[in-house]
Coordinates of C-alpha atoms and ligand atoms in Angstrom, one line a residue:
X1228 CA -36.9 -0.5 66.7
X1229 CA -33.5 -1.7 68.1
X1230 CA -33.4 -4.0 71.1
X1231 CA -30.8 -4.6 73.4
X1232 CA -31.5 -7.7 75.7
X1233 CA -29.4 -8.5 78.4
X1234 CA -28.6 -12.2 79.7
X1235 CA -30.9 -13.6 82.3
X1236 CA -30.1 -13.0 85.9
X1237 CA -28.0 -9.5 85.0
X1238 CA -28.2 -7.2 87.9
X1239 CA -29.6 -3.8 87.5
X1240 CA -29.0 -1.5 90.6
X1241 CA -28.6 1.2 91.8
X1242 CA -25.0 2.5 94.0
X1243 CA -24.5 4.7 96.9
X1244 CA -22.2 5.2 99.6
X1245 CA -22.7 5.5 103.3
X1246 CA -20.8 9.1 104.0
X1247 CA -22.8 10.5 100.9
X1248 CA -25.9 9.6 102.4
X1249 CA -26.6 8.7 105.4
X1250 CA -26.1 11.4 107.8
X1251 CA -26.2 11.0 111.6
X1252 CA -22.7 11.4 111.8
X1253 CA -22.6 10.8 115.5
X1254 CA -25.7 8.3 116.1
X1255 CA -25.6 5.0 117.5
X1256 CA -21.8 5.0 118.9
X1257 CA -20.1 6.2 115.5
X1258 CA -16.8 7.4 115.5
X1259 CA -15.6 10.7 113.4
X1260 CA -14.5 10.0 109.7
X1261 CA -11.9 11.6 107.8
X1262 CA -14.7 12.9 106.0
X1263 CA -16.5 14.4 109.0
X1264 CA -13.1 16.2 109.6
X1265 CA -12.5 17.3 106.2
X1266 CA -15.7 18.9 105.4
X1267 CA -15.7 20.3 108.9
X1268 CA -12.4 22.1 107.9
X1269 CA -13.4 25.9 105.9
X1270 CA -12.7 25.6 102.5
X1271 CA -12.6 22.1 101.7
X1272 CA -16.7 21.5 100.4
X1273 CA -18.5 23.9 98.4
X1274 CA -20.4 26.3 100.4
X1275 CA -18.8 24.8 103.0
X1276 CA -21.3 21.8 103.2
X1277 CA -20.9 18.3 105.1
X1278 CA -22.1 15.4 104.7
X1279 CA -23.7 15.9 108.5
X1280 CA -27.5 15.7 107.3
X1281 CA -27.3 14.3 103.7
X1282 CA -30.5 12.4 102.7
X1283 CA -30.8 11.8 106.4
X1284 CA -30.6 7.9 104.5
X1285 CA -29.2 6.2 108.4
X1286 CA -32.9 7.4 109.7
X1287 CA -35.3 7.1 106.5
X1288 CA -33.7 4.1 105.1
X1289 CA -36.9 2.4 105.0
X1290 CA -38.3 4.7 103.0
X1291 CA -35.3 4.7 100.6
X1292 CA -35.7 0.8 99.9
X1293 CA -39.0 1.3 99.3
X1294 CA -38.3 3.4 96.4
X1295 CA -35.8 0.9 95.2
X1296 CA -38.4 -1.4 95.0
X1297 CA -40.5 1.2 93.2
X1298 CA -38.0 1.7 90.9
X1299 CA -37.9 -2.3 90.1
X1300 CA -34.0 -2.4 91.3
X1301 CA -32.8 -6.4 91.5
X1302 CA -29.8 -4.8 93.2
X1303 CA -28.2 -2.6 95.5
X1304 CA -24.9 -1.4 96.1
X1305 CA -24.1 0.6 99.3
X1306 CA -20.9 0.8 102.1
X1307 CA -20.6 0.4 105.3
X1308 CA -18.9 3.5 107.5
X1309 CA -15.8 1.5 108.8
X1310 CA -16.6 4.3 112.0
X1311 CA -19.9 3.0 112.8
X1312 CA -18.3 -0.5 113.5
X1313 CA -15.0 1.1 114.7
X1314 CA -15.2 4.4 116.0
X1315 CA -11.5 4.4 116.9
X1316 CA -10.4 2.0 114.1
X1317 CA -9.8 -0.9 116.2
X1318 CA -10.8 -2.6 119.3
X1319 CA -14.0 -3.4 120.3
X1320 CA -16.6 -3.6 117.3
X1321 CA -19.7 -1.2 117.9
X1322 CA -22.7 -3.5 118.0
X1323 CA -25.2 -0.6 117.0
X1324 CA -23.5 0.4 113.7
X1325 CA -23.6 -3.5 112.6
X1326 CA -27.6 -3.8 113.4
X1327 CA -27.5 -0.8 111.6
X1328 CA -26.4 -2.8 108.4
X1329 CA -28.1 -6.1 109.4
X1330 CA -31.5 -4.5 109.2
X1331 CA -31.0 -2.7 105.6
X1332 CA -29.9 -5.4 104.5
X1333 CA -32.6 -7.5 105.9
X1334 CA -35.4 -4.7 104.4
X1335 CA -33.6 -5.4 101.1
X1336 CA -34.5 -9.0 101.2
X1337 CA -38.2 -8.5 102.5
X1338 CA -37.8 -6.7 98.6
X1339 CA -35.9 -9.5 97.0
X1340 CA -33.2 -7.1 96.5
X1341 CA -29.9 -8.4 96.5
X1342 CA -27.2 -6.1 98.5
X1343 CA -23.9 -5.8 96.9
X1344 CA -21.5 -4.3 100.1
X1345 CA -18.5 -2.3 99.8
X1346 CA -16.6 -2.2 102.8
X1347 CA -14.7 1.2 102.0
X1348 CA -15.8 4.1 100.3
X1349 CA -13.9 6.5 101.5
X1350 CA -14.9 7.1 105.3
X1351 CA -11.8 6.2 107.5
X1352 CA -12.0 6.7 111.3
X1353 CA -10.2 9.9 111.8
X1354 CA -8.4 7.7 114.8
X1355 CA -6.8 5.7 112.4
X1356 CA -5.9 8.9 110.0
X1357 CA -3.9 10.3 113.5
X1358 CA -1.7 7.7 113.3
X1359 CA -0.9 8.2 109.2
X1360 CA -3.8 6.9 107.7
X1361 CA -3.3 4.7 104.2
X1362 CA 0.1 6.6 104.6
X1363 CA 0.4 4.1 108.1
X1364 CA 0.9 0.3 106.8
X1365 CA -0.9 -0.7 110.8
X1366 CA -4.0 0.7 108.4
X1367 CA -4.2 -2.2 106.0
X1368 CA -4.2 -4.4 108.8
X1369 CA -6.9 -2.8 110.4
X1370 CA -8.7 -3.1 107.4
X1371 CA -8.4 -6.5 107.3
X1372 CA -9.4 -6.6 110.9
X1373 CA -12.6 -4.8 110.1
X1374 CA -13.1 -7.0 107.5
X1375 CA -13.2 -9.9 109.3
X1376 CA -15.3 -8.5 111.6
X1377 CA -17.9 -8.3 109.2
X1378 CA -17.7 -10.9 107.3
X1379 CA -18.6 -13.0 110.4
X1380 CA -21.2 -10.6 112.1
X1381 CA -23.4 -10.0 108.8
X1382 CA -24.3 -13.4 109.1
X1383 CA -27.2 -13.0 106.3
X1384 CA -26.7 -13.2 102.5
X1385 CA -25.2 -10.7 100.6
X1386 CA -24.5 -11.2 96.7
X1387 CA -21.5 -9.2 96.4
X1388 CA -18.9 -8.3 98.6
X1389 CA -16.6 -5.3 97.3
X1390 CA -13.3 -5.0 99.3
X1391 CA -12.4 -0.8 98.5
X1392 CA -14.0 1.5 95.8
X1393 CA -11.5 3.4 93.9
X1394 CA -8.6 3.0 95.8
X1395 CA -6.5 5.2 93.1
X1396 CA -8.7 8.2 94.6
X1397 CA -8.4 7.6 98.0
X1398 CA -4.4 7.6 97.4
X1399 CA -4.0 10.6 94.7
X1400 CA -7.2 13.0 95.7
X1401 CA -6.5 12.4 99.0
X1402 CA -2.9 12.7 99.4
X1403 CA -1.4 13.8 97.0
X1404 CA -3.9 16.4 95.5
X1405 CA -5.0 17.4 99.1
X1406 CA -8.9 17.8 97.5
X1407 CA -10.6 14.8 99.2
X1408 CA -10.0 13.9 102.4
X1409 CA -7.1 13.6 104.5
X1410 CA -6.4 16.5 102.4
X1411 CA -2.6 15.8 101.7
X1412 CA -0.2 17.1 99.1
X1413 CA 2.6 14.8 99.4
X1414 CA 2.9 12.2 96.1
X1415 CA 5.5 9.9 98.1
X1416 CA 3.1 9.2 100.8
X1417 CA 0.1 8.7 98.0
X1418 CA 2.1 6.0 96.7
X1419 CA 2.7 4.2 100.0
X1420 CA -0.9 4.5 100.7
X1421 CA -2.2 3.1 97.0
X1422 CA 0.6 0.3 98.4
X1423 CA -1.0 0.3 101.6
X1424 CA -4.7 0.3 100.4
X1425 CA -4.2 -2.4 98.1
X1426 CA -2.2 -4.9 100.8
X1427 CA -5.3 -4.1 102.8
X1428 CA -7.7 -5.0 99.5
X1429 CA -5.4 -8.7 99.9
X1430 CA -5.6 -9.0 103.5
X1431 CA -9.4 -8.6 103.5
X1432 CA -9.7 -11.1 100.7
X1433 CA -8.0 -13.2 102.4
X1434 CA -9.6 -13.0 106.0
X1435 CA -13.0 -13.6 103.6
X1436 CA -11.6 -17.3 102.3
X1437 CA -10.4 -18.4 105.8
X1438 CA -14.0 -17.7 107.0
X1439 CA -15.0 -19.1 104.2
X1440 CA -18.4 -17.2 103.4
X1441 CA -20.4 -19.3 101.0
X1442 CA -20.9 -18.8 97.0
X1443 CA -20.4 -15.0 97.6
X1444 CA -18.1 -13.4 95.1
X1445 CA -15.8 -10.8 96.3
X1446 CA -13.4 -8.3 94.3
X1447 CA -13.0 -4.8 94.2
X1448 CA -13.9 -1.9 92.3
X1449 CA -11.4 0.3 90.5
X1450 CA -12.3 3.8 88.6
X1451 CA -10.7 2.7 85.0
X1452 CA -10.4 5.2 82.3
X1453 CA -9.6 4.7 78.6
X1454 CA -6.8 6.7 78.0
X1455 CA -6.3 7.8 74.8
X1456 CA -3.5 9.9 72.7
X1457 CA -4.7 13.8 71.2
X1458 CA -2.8 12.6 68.2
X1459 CA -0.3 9.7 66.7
X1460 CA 2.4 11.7 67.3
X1461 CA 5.3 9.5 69.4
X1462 CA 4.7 11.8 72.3
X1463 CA 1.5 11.6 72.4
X1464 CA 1.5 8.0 72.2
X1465 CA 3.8 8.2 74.9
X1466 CA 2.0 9.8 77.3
X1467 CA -1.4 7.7 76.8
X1468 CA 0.7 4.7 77.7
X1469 CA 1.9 6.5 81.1
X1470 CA -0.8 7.5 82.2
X1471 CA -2.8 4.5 81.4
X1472 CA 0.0 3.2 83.8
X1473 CA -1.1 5.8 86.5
X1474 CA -4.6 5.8 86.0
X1475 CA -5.0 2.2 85.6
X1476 CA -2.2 0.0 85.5
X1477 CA -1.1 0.9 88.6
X1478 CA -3.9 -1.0 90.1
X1479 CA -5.0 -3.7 87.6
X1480 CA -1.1 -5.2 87.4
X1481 CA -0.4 -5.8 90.9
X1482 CA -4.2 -7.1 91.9
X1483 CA -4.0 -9.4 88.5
X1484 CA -0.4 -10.0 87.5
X1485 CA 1.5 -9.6 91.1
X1486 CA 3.9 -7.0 90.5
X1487 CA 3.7 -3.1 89.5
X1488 CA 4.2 -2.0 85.9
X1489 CA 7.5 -1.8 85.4
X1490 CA 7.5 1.3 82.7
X1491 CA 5.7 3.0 85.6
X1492 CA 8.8 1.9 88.6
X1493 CA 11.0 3.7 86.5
X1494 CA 8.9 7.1 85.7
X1495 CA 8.1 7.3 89.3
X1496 CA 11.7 6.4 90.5
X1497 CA 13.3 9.3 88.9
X1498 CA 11.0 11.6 91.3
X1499 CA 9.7 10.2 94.0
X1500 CA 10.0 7.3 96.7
X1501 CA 8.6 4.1 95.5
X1502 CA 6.8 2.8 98.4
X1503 CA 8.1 0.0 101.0
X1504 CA 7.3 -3.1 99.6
X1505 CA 7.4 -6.3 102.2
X1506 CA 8.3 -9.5 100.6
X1507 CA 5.0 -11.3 100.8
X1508 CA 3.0 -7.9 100.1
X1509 CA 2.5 -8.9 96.2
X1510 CA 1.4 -12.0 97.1
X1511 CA -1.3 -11.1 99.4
X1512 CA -2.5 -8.3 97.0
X1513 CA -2.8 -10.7 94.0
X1514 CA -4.9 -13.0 96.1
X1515 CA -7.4 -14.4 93.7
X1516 CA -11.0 -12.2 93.1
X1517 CA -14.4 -13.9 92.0
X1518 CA -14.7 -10.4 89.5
X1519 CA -14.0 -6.8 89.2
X1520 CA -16.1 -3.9 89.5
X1521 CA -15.2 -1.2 87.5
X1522 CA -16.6 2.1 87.8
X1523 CA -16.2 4.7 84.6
X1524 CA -17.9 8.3 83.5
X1525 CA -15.3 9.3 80.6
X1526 CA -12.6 9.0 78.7
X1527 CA -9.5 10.9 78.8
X1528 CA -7.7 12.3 76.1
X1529 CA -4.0 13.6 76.5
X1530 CA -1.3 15.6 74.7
X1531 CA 2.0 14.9 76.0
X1532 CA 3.3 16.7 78.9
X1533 CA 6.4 18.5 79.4
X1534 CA 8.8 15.6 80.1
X1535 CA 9.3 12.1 79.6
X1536 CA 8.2 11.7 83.3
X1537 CA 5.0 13.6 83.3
X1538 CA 2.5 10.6 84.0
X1539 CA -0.3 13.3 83.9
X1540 CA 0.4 14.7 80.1
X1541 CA -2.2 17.5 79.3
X1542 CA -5.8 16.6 79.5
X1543 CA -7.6 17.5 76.4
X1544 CA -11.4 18.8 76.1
X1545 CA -12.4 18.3 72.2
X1546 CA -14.9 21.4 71.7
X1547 CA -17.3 19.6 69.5
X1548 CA -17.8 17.1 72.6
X1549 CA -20.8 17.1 75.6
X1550 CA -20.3 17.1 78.3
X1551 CA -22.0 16.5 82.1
X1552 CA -21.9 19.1 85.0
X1553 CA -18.8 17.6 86.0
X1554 CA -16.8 18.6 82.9
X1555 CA -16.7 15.1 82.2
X1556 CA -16.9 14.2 78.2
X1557 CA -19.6 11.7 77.1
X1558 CA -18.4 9.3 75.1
X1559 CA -20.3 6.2 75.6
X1560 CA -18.1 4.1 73.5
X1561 CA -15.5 4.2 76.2
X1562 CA -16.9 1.9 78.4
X1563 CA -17.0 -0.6 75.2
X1564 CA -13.1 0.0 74.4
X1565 CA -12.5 0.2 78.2
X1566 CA -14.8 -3.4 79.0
X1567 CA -13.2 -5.0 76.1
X1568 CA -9.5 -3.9 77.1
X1569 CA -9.5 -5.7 80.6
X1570 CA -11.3 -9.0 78.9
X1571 CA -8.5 -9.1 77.0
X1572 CA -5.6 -7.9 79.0
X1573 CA -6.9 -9.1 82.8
X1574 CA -9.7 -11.7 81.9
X1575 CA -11.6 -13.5 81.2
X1576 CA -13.4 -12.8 84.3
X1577 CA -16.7 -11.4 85.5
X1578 CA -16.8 -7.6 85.3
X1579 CA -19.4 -5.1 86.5
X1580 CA -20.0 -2.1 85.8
X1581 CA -20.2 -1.0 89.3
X1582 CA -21.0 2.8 88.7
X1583 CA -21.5 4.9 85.5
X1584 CA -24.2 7.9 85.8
X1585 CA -23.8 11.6 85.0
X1586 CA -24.6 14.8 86.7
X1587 CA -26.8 17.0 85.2
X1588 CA -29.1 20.9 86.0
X1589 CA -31.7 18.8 87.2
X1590 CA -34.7 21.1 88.4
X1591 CA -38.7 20.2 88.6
X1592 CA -40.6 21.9 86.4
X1593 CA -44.2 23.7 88.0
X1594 CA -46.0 20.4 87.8
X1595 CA -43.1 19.1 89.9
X1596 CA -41.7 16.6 86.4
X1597 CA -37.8 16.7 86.2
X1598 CA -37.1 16.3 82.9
X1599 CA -33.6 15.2 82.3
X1600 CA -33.0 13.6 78.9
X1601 CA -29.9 14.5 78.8
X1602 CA -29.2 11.8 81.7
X1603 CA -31.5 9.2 80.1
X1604 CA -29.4 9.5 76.6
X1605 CA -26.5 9.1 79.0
X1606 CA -27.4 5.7 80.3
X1607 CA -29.1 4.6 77.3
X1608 CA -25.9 5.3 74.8
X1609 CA -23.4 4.0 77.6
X1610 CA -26.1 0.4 78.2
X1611 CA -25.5 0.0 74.9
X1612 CA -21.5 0.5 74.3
X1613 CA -21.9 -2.3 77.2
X1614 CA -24.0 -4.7 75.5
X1615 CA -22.2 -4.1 72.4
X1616 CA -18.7 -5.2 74.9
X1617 CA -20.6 -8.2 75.4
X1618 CA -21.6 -9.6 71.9
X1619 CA -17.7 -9.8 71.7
X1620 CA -17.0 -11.9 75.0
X1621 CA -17.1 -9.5 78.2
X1622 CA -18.6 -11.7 80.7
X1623 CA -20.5 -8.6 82.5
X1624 CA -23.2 -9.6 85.3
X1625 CA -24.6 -6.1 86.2
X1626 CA -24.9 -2.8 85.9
X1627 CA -25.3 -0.1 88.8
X1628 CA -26.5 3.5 88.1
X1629 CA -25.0 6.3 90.0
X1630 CA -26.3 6.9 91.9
X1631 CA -29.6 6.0 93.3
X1632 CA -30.7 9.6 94.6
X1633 CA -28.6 13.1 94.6
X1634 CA -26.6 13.7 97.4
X1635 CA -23.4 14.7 99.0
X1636 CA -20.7 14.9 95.9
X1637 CA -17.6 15.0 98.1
X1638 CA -16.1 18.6 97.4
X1639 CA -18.6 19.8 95.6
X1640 CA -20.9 19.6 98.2
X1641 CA -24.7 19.4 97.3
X1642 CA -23.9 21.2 93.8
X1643 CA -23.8 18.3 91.6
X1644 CA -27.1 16.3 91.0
X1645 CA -26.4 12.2 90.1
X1646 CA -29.4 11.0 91.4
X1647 CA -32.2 8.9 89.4
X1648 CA -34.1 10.6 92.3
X1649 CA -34.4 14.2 92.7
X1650 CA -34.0 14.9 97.3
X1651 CA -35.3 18.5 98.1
X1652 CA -32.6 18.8 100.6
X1653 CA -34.6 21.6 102.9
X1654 CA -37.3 18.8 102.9
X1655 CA -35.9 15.4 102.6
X1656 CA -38.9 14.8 100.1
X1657 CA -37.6 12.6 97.0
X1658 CA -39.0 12.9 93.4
X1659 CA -38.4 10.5 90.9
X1660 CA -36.6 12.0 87.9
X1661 CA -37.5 11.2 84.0
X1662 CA -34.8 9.0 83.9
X1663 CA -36.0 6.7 87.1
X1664 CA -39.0 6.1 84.9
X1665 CA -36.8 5.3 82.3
X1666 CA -34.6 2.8 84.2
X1667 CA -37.7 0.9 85.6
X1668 CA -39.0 -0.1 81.8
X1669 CA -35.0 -1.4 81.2
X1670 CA -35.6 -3.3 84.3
X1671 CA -38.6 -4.7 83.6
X1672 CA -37.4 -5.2 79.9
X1673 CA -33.9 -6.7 80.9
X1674 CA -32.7 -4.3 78.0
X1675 CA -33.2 -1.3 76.0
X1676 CA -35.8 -0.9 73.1
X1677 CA -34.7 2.5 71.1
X1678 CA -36.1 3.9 68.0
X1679 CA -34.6 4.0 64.5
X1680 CA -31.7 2.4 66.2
X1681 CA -29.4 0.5 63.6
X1682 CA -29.8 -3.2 65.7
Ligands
FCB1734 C1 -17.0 8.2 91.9 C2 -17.3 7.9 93.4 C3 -18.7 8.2 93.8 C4 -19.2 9.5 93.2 C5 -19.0 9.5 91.7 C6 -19.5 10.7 90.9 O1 -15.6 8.5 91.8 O2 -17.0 6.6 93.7 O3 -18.7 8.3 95.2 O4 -18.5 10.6 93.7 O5 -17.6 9.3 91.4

């Protein structure tokens, strides 16, 4: 038997985000998201779905915590929809959609679960999207605006502030591959708004230390992938080492090192429009964090591309690997090269894992029992490439499961089941999965015990 203990006072959750699930997309004063207007639009959502009813979270939320509790979570990440605080993206804040937040918040105490808050995933107020959206640099100051405005209403604890999840898929999905919203296909204005998106990341951080909110940590999440050449050919080495400057870089150097990759200035200058840069811009964006959160699924593997340019290359899927509904490869023993790789390059600083989680076929059998191993061997083999990352060093505090229950995947609608908890969408019932089971005993163990493991 092979244990895996994790440190005292690690944080097991759970992670969600408020467009996802919380329908009521007009309730209470909120204003239209991006999101509302995108999966409004024909042809952007599988089926043509929105995210209009959800898991109907916004009314059943107590319900929801409940289950968290159930499940034995110490933790729980969720967003706030910037449009339920400002429906027209600035002005005066909505007073509804914060005492919407105040009392989950508050239920997750009365549970002694701590609430980790991300402040944007995703949900812009379409007024602000009028006037450019991230393409608009007035947006990053209205971030920090909202911001502020938070961090001095939600006057009760949280234990985890998280400025903007994955801010290299609000840029490149939504403007430049046009398949999350705004929708855009236009890779000059998807570098001004990753520019734009990040300056807002600074100025947020910074409206947080002049308000000076007490022994909360605050950073951001990124999506980071380990990148890795099909072969050791000099091409393919090549390309790994662009598009690790794409899909990571890109982010990590300007939040930790203040200033853009410079391999990366030069590929994208010989195509595109490098975005307007104001002289105090880096500074504000390498304003200090307390961690990073770091969300990861896969690994990707590339052949080089057609030029010395291409910062793609050509995504490889080996045919001997598994992989989840989404396509995506497992291979747990990315998160261990990934975790280890920004200890050494960015850190040392706290990390968390800050969503991992697969989708799977899920489906109740007669007796109502989802089985789905598959997801448990998931977690399990990922836990421990994460454990392993931190017998070398990693200082990571937590670990956050996406996602708490299925629910709205973006374009794919309600195709692609995440969830530890099965949601009968025509009833709103929830079922706990196999794997919910399974993530209660880690809890409750602080670790993993596995059979005929090698440990
Ligand atoms: C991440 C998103 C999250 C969910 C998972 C599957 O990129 O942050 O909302 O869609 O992927």
């Amino acid at each position: 038997m092979a244990k895996y203990l994790f440190p005292e006072g690690f944080l097991w959750g759970a992670a969600t985000a408020s467009y996802q699930i919380e329908g009521s997309p007009s309730s209470d004063g909120k204003g239209e998201s991006i999101w509302d207007r995108f999966s409004h639009t024909p042809g952007n959502i599988f089926d043509d779905d929105s995210g209009d009813t959800a898991c109907e979270h916004y009314r059943i939320y107590r319900e929801d915590v409940r289950r968290m509790a159930d499940l034995g979570l110490n933790a729980y990440r969720f967003s706030i929809s910037w449009p339920r605080i400002f429906p027209e993206g600035s002005g005066k804040p909505n007073q509804k959609g914060l005492d919407f937040y105040r009392r989950l918040i508050e239920e997750l105490h009365n549970y002694k679960i701590k609430p980790v808050v991300t402040l944007y995933h995703w949900d812009m107020p379409q007024a602000l999207q009028d006037q450019g959206g991230w393409g608009n640099r007035d947006t990053a100051k209205y971030f920090g605006q909202y911001a502020a405005c938070v961090f001095e209403s939600i006057d009760l604890p949280v234990d985890r502030w998280i400025t903007l999840n994955e801010p290299w898929v609000s840029a490149f999905l939504g403007y430049a591959l046009g398949v999350h919203a705004p929708g855009l296909n236009d890779f000059n204005i998807a570098l001004q708004a990753a520019h734009n998106l990040l300056l807002g990341h600074g100025l947020a951080i910074r409206s947080f230390r002049d308000i000076k909110r007490k022994d909360e940590p605050i950073g951001i999440t990124l999506n980071l992938n380990p990148i890795e050449p099909a072969s050791d050919s000099k091409p393919d080495l090549a390309q790994a080492v662009r598009t690790d400057g794409f899909m990571n870089r890109w982010f990590l150097d300007p939040i930790f090192r203040g200033s853009y990759p410079q391999d990366m200035v030069e590929v994208f200058s010989r195509s595109f429009d490098l975005p307007d840069i104001e002289e105090e811009d880096t500074a504000v964006i390498a304003e200090p964090i307390d961690y990073l959160g770091i969300n990861n699924y896969t690994r990707i593997l590339v052949r080089a591309g057609s030029s010395e340019d291409d910062f793609m290359g050509n995504p490889l899927n080996p045919p001997e690997a598994e992989y989840t509904e989404m396509g995506w490869e497992v291979y747990p023993r990315g998160i261990y090269e990934l975790l280890t790789r920004v200890h050494r390059d960015y850190g040392p600083l706290p990390l968390y894992i800050t969503e991992n989680g697969a989708a799977f076929d899920d489906k109740p059998d007669k007796d109502g029992r989802i089985d789905d191993s598959s997801r448990i061997n998931y977690l399990q083999d990922y836990l421990i490439e994460a454990w392993k990352a931190m017998q070398e060093g990693v200082l990571l505090e937590g670990y956050f499961v996406w996602t708490l229950m299925d629910n709205f995947e973006w374009s794919f609608g309600y195709s692609k089941r995440f969830g530890l908890i099965y949601v009968d969408y025509p009833t709103q019932k929830r079922y706990f999965k196999d794997s919910a089971y399974w993530y209660r005993d880690v809890i409750s163990r602080n670790g993993l015990e596995v059979q005929g493991g090698a440990q």
